[in-house]
Amino acid sequence: MKTNATVCLDAGHYGNYNRSPVLPEYYESHMAWTLQQLLKTQLESYGITVTTTRSDRSKDLPLVERGKKSKGADLFVSLHSNAATSPNPDWVVGICQVQNERSRLIATALSEAAANVMGLTYQITTKASAQDRDKDGRKDDYYGVLRGATQVGTTGVILEHGFHTNEANTRWLIKQSNLEKLAEAEAKAIATWLGMGEKLVQISVPVLKKGMKNDSVRSLQALLAGYGSEIDVDGSFGPATDKLVRAYQTVSGLTVDGSVGPATWNSLLGR
């Protein structure tokens, strides 16, 4: 089983974008942002490092640039709900890259997971651009986010969670509890596809950060010392401890933020 992987999540659209014509309080951008945050938390519970294309949902970023934000990641997932002129469509759509079979496989796994939770069917599709923008003689992706991911060598998919022009789909998607179910199922599908299908052991210790002073910090320092770090085991999370934590997170392929949460604890404990 793999011990580390990185997933780049993209909340489709920004601000107040794509308002539902059948349920005015629903915006695709709001749903996608909420699902992104929930999915990030779920993925991290598997020990997966998660990056996002934007840290502020009010900020826009060009489509191709969003895809390029996934450079170095194992997977790029853009989260959306769909729209149609007819109110009848009510299925999940997984859109994969035109030149990437791995993209089709993960699009299928994710679409099936989402469809099962939503009680819908799913379709897998792809769309090529009419232009060969990079002049390499191969088909380019029509969708900018996938084109950007392809340009930096990342396997990517767009996941459309039903249709916000369908009232039943929209009423389902607007509920936080339903998005939580989606996040759990999609994280499991991603983790399994990445070979990291087991959640980290949950440990009852506080998240530790710079400035804290307690026995848990002392335990942290003792663990760091056991990995060969020169450190005073004094129970004070000062600059020296912060520096060592960040160094450990870097070499261990963890999110480098100086915060000692479940992923860092599990790594230190060899779990």
Short mmCIF file of C-alpha atoms in Angstrom, two decimals:
data_model
loop_
_atom_site.label_atom_id
_atom_site.label_comp_id
_atom_site.label_asym_id
_atom_site.label_seq_id
_atom_site.Cartn_x
_atom_site.Cartn_y
_atom_site.Cartn_z
CA MET A 1 0.00 0.00 0.00
CA LYS A 2 1.26 3.50 -0.83
CA THR A 3 2.18 5.72 2.10
CA ASN A 4 1.73 9.11 0.46
CA ALA A 5 -0.06 10.77 -2.43
CA THR A 6 -1.26 14.24 -3.39
CA VAL A 7 -4.66 15.24 -4.73
CA CYS A 8 -5.47 18.70 -6.09
CA LEU A 9 -9.10 19.72 -5.65
CA ASP A 10 -10.81 22.39 -7.73
CA ALA A 11 -14.09 23.93 -6.58
CA GLY A 12 -15.88 24.71 -9.83
CA HIS A 13 -16.50 28.45 -10.25
CA TYR A 14 -16.21 31.26 -7.70
CA GLY A 15 -18.34 33.76 -5.84
CA ASN A 16 -22.09 33.48 -6.47
CA TYR A 17 -22.02 31.59 -9.76
CA ASN A 18 -24.54 29.40 -11.62
CA ARG A 19 -27.70 30.00 -9.65
CA SER A 20 -30.27 27.25 -9.97
CA PRO A 21 -33.35 28.27 -11.99
CA VAL A 22 -35.50 25.84 -9.97
CA LEU A 23 -34.15 26.59 -6.47
CA PRO A 24 -32.89 30.20 -6.23
CA GLU A 25 -30.97 29.68 -2.98
CA TYR A 26 -28.70 27.15 -4.69
CA TYR A 27 -25.47 28.21 -6.40
CA GLU A 28 -23.17 25.69 -8.06
CA SER A 29 -20.17 27.63 -6.76
CA HIS A 30 -21.36 27.36 -3.14
CA MET A 31 -21.98 23.62 -3.39
CA ALA A 32 -18.63 22.98 -5.04
CA TRP A 33 -16.74 24.99 -2.42
CA THR A 34 -18.45 23.21 0.47
CA LEU A 35 -17.87 19.79 -1.09
CA GLN A 36 -14.23 20.66 -1.71
CA GLN A 37 -13.67 21.44 1.97
CA LEU A 38 -15.47 18.28 3.11
CA LEU A 39 -13.62 16.12 0.60
CA LYS A 40 -10.28 17.63 1.64
CA THR A 41 -10.90 16.62 5.26
CA GLN A 42 -11.94 13.11 4.26
CA LEU A 43 -8.90 12.62 2.00
CA GLU A 44 -6.56 13.79 4.72
CA SER A 45 -7.99 11.12 7.01
CA TYR A 46 -6.39 8.60 4.62
CA GLY A 47 -3.03 10.34 4.89
CA ILE A 48 -3.41 11.97 1.47
CA THR A 49 -1.94 15.43 0.98
CA VAL A 50 -4.54 17.81 -0.47
CA THR A 51 -3.95 21.05 -2.35
CA THR A 52 -6.62 23.33 -3.81
CA THR A 53 -6.62 25.58 -6.84
CA ARG A 54 -7.88 28.54 -4.80
CA SER A 55 -7.77 29.42 -1.11
CA ASP A 56 -10.51 32.05 -1.42
CA ARG A 57 -13.83 31.21 -3.03
CA SER A 58 -14.40 34.84 -4.00
CA LYS A 59 -11.32 34.82 -6.26
CA ASP A 60 -11.37 33.67 -9.87
CA LEU A 61 -8.55 31.95 -11.76
CA PRO A 62 -8.44 31.12 -15.49
CA LEU A 63 -9.48 27.56 -16.31
CA VAL A 64 -6.16 26.34 -17.71
CA GLU A 65 -4.28 27.88 -14.79
CA ARG A 66 -6.52 26.00 -12.36
CA GLY A 67 -5.54 22.76 -14.04
CA LYS A 68 -1.88 23.71 -13.95
CA LYS A 69 -2.14 24.19 -10.18
CA SER A 70 -2.12 20.39 -9.99
CA LYS A 71 1.52 20.14 -11.09
CA GLY A 72 3.23 17.41 -9.06
CA ALA A 73 -0.06 15.93 -7.82
CA ASP A 74 -1.22 12.36 -8.43
CA LEU A 75 -4.75 13.46 -9.28
CA PHE A 76 -6.77 16.57 -10.15
CA VAL A 77 -10.53 16.63 -9.46
CA SER A 78 -12.78 19.52 -10.48
CA LEU A 79 -16.13 19.54 -8.62
CA HIS A 80 -19.37 20.74 -10.26
CA SER A 81 -23.09 20.31 -10.76
CA ASN A 82 -24.46 20.23 -14.29
CA ALA A 83 -27.14 22.18 -16.19
CA ALA A 84 -29.44 21.47 -19.12
CA THR A 85 -32.24 23.20 -20.97
CA SER A 86 -34.56 20.36 -19.97
CA PRO A 87 -35.37 19.75 -16.27
CA ASN A 88 -35.33 15.98 -16.75
CA PRO A 89 -31.61 14.99 -16.78
CA ASP A 90 -30.65 13.61 -13.38
CA TRP A 91 -27.44 11.63 -13.66
CA VAL A 92 -23.84 12.03 -12.56
CA VAL A 93 -21.33 12.81 -15.30
CA GLY A 94 -17.64 12.00 -15.15
CA ILE A 95 -15.57 13.86 -17.74
CA CYS A 96 -12.13 12.42 -18.44
CA GLN A 97 -9.07 13.54 -20.38
CA VAL A 98 -8.96 12.61 -24.06
CA GLN A 99 -5.49 11.04 -23.99
CA ASN A 100 -5.44 9.40 -20.56
CA GLU A 101 -6.88 5.95 -19.77
CA ARG A 102 -6.12 6.45 -16.08
CA SER A 103 -8.41 9.47 -16.21
CA ARG A 104 -11.24 7.30 -17.53
CA LEU A 105 -10.70 4.73 -14.79
CA ILE A 106 -10.82 7.24 -11.91
CA ALA A 107 -13.71 9.12 -13.56
CA THR A 108 -15.65 5.86 -13.59
CA ALA A 109 -14.81 5.06 -9.96
CA LEU A 110 -15.74 8.55 -8.77
CA SER A 111 -18.92 8.75 -10.82
CA GLU A 112 -20.09 5.39 -9.56
CA ALA A 113 -19.40 6.42 -5.96
CA ALA A 114 -21.31 9.70 -6.34
CA ALA A 115 -24.19 8.09 -8.23
CA ASN A 116 -24.62 5.41 -5.56
CA VAL A 117 -24.88 8.05 -2.83
CA MET A 118 -27.26 10.23 -4.83
CA GLY A 119 -29.41 7.33 -6.03
CA LEU A 120 -28.70 8.15 -9.69
CA THR A 121 -27.09 6.56 -12.73
CA TYR A 122 -23.88 7.92 -14.25
CA GLN A 123 -22.26 8.56 -17.60
CA ILE A 124 -18.59 8.82 -18.57
CA THR A 125 -17.69 11.18 -21.38
CA THR A 126 -14.83 13.15 -22.88
CA LYS A 127 -14.58 16.03 -25.32
CA ALA A 128 -11.73 17.01 -27.58
CA SER A 129 -10.95 20.52 -28.73
CA ALA A 130 -11.25 21.35 -32.41
CA GLN A 131 -7.77 22.90 -32.19
CA ASP A 132 -4.36 21.38 -31.57
CA ARG A 133 -3.18 24.23 -29.34
CA ASP A 134 0.23 22.77 -28.48
CA LYS A 135 0.87 21.61 -32.07
CA ASP A 136 1.91 18.09 -31.04
CA GLY A 137 -0.40 16.30 -33.47
CA ARG A 138 -2.56 14.92 -30.65
CA LYS A 139 -6.06 15.81 -29.53
CA ASP A 140 -6.34 18.48 -26.84
CA ASP A 141 -8.97 18.54 -24.11
CA TYR A 142 -11.88 20.90 -24.77
CA TYR A 143 -12.25 21.71 -21.06
CA GLY A 144 -9.65 24.17 -19.87
CA VAL A 145 -9.10 22.68 -16.42
CA LEU A 146 -8.38 19.26 -17.93
CA ARG A 147 -6.18 20.81 -20.59
CA GLY A 148 -4.17 22.56 -17.89
CA ALA A 149 -3.81 19.36 -15.88
CA THR A 150 -2.66 17.50 -18.99
CA GLN A 151 -0.06 20.16 -19.73
CA VAL A 152 1.59 19.57 -16.34
CA GLY A 153 1.29 15.78 -16.54
CA THR A 154 -1.53 15.27 -14.02
CA THR A 155 -4.35 12.77 -14.40
CA GLY A 156 -7.54 14.79 -14.06
CA VAL A 157 -11.33 14.50 -14.09
CA ILE A 158 -14.37 16.76 -13.89
CA LEU A 159 -17.18 15.39 -11.73
CA GLU A 160 -20.69 16.75 -12.36
CA HIS A 161 -22.96 15.93 -9.40
CA GLY A 162 -26.35 15.72 -11.07
CA PHE A 163 -28.10 18.77 -12.54
CA HIS A 164 -28.98 22.00 -10.76
CA THR A 165 -31.69 22.47 -13.39
CA ASN A 166 -33.38 19.40 -11.92
CA GLU A 167 -35.30 20.32 -8.75
CA ALA A 168 -34.88 16.95 -7.05
CA ASN A 169 -31.12 16.93 -7.67
CA THR A 170 -30.81 20.51 -6.48
CA ARG A 171 -32.76 19.98 -3.27
CA TRP A 172 -30.53 17.00 -2.53
CA LEU A 173 -27.30 18.88 -3.20
CA ILE A 174 -28.19 21.88 -1.07
CA LYS A 175 -28.20 19.77 2.10
CA GLN A 176 -24.92 19.75 4.03
CA SER A 177 -25.55 16.22 5.33
CA ASN A 178 -25.78 14.91 1.77
CA LEU A 179 -22.54 16.62 0.75
CA GLU A 180 -20.88 14.96 3.75
CA LYS A 181 -22.00 11.57 2.42
CA LEU A 182 -20.65 12.45 -1.02
CA ALA A 183 -17.30 13.50 0.41
CA GLU A 184 -16.94 10.27 2.35
CA ALA A 185 -17.77 8.07 -0.65
CA GLU A 186 -15.62 10.02 -3.10
CA ALA A 187 -12.65 10.09 -0.74
CA LYS A 188 -12.86 6.32 -0.36
CA ALA A 189 -12.95 5.88 -4.15
CA ILE A 190 -9.94 8.17 -4.60
CA ALA A 191 -7.97 6.56 -1.78
CA THR A 192 -8.63 3.08 -3.17
CA TRP A 193 -7.59 4.17 -6.67
CA LEU A 194 -4.38 5.64 -5.24
CA GLY A 195 -3.63 2.49 -3.25
CA MET A 196 -4.26 4.22 0.08
CA GLY A 197 -7.61 2.68 0.94
CA GLU A 198 -7.19 2.49 4.71
CA LYS A 199 -7.91 5.44 6.96
CA LEU A 200 -5.29 6.53 9.44
CA VAL A 201 -5.59 5.29 12.99
CA GLN A 202 -7.49 7.85 14.99
CA ILE A 203 -5.52 8.97 18.01
CA SER A 204 -6.82 10.95 20.95
CA VAL A 205 -4.22 13.69 21.12
CA PRO A 206 -4.67 17.38 20.47
CA VAL A 207 -3.49 19.12 17.34
CA LEU A 208 -0.22 20.78 18.33
CA LYS A 209 0.99 24.13 17.05
CA LYS A 210 3.75 26.61 17.70
CA GLY A 211 3.36 28.39 21.03
CA MET A 212 1.82 25.48 22.94
CA LYS A 213 3.29 24.13 26.18
CA ASN A 214 2.08 20.77 27.53
CA ASP A 215 2.92 17.08 27.94
CA SER A 216 1.74 16.28 24.43
CA VAL A 217 4.42 18.61 23.07
CA ARG A 218 6.93 16.75 25.22
CA SER A 219 5.80 13.46 23.63
CA LEU A 220 6.14 15.00 20.19
CA GLN A 221 9.65 16.17 20.95
CA ALA A 222 10.61 12.72 22.23
CA LEU A 223 9.38 11.17 18.99
CA LEU A 224 11.34 13.67 16.91
CA ALA A 225 14.43 12.91 18.98
CA GLY A 226 13.89 9.24 18.23
CA TYR A 227 14.20 10.05 14.54
CA GLY A 228 17.63 11.56 15.13
CA SER A 229 16.69 15.18 15.69
CA GLU A 230 18.62 17.21 18.24
CA ILE A 231 15.92 18.76 20.37
CA ASP A 232 15.25 19.79 23.96
CA VAL A 233 12.40 17.68 25.32
CA ASP A 234 10.96 20.49 27.42
CA GLY A 235 7.27 20.50 26.46
CA SER A 236 7.50 23.90 24.78
CA PHE A 237 6.57 24.16 21.08
CA GLY A 238 8.98 26.94 20.20
CA PRO A 239 10.76 27.94 16.96
CA ALA A 240 13.22 25.02 17.15
CA THR A 241 10.42 22.46 17.45
CA ASP A 242 8.46 24.17 14.70
CA LYS A 243 11.48 23.99 12.39
CA LEU A 244 11.98 20.28 13.09
CA VAL A 245 8.29 19.50 12.59
CA ARG A 246 8.33 21.21 9.20
CA ALA A 247 11.52 19.40 8.22
CA TYR A 248 9.96 16.07 9.22
CA GLN A 249 6.77 16.84 7.27
CA THR A 250 8.84 17.72 4.21
CA VAL A 251 10.86 14.50 4.12
CA SER A 252 7.77 12.42 4.95
CA GLY A 253 5.67 13.80 2.11
CA LEU A 254 3.15 15.42 4.47
CA THR A 255 1.49 18.81 4.28
CA VAL A 256 4.18 21.22 5.49
CA ASP A 257 2.33 23.57 7.84
CA GLY A 258 4.01 23.08 11.22
CA SER A 259 0.74 21.78 12.64
CA VAL A 260 0.89 18.32 14.21
CA GLY A 261 -2.45 16.70 13.40
CA PRO A 262 -3.51 13.08 12.76
CA ALA A 263 -1.43 12.62 9.60
CA THR A 264 1.80 13.79 11.26
CA TRP A 265 1.11 11.84 14.46
CA ASN A 266 0.41 8.65 12.53
CA SER A 267 3.59 9.07 10.52
CA LEU A 268 5.70 9.67 13.63
CA LEU A 269 4.17 6.63 15.27
CA GLY A 270 4.83 4.48 12.21
CA ARG A 271 1.14 3.88 11.49
#
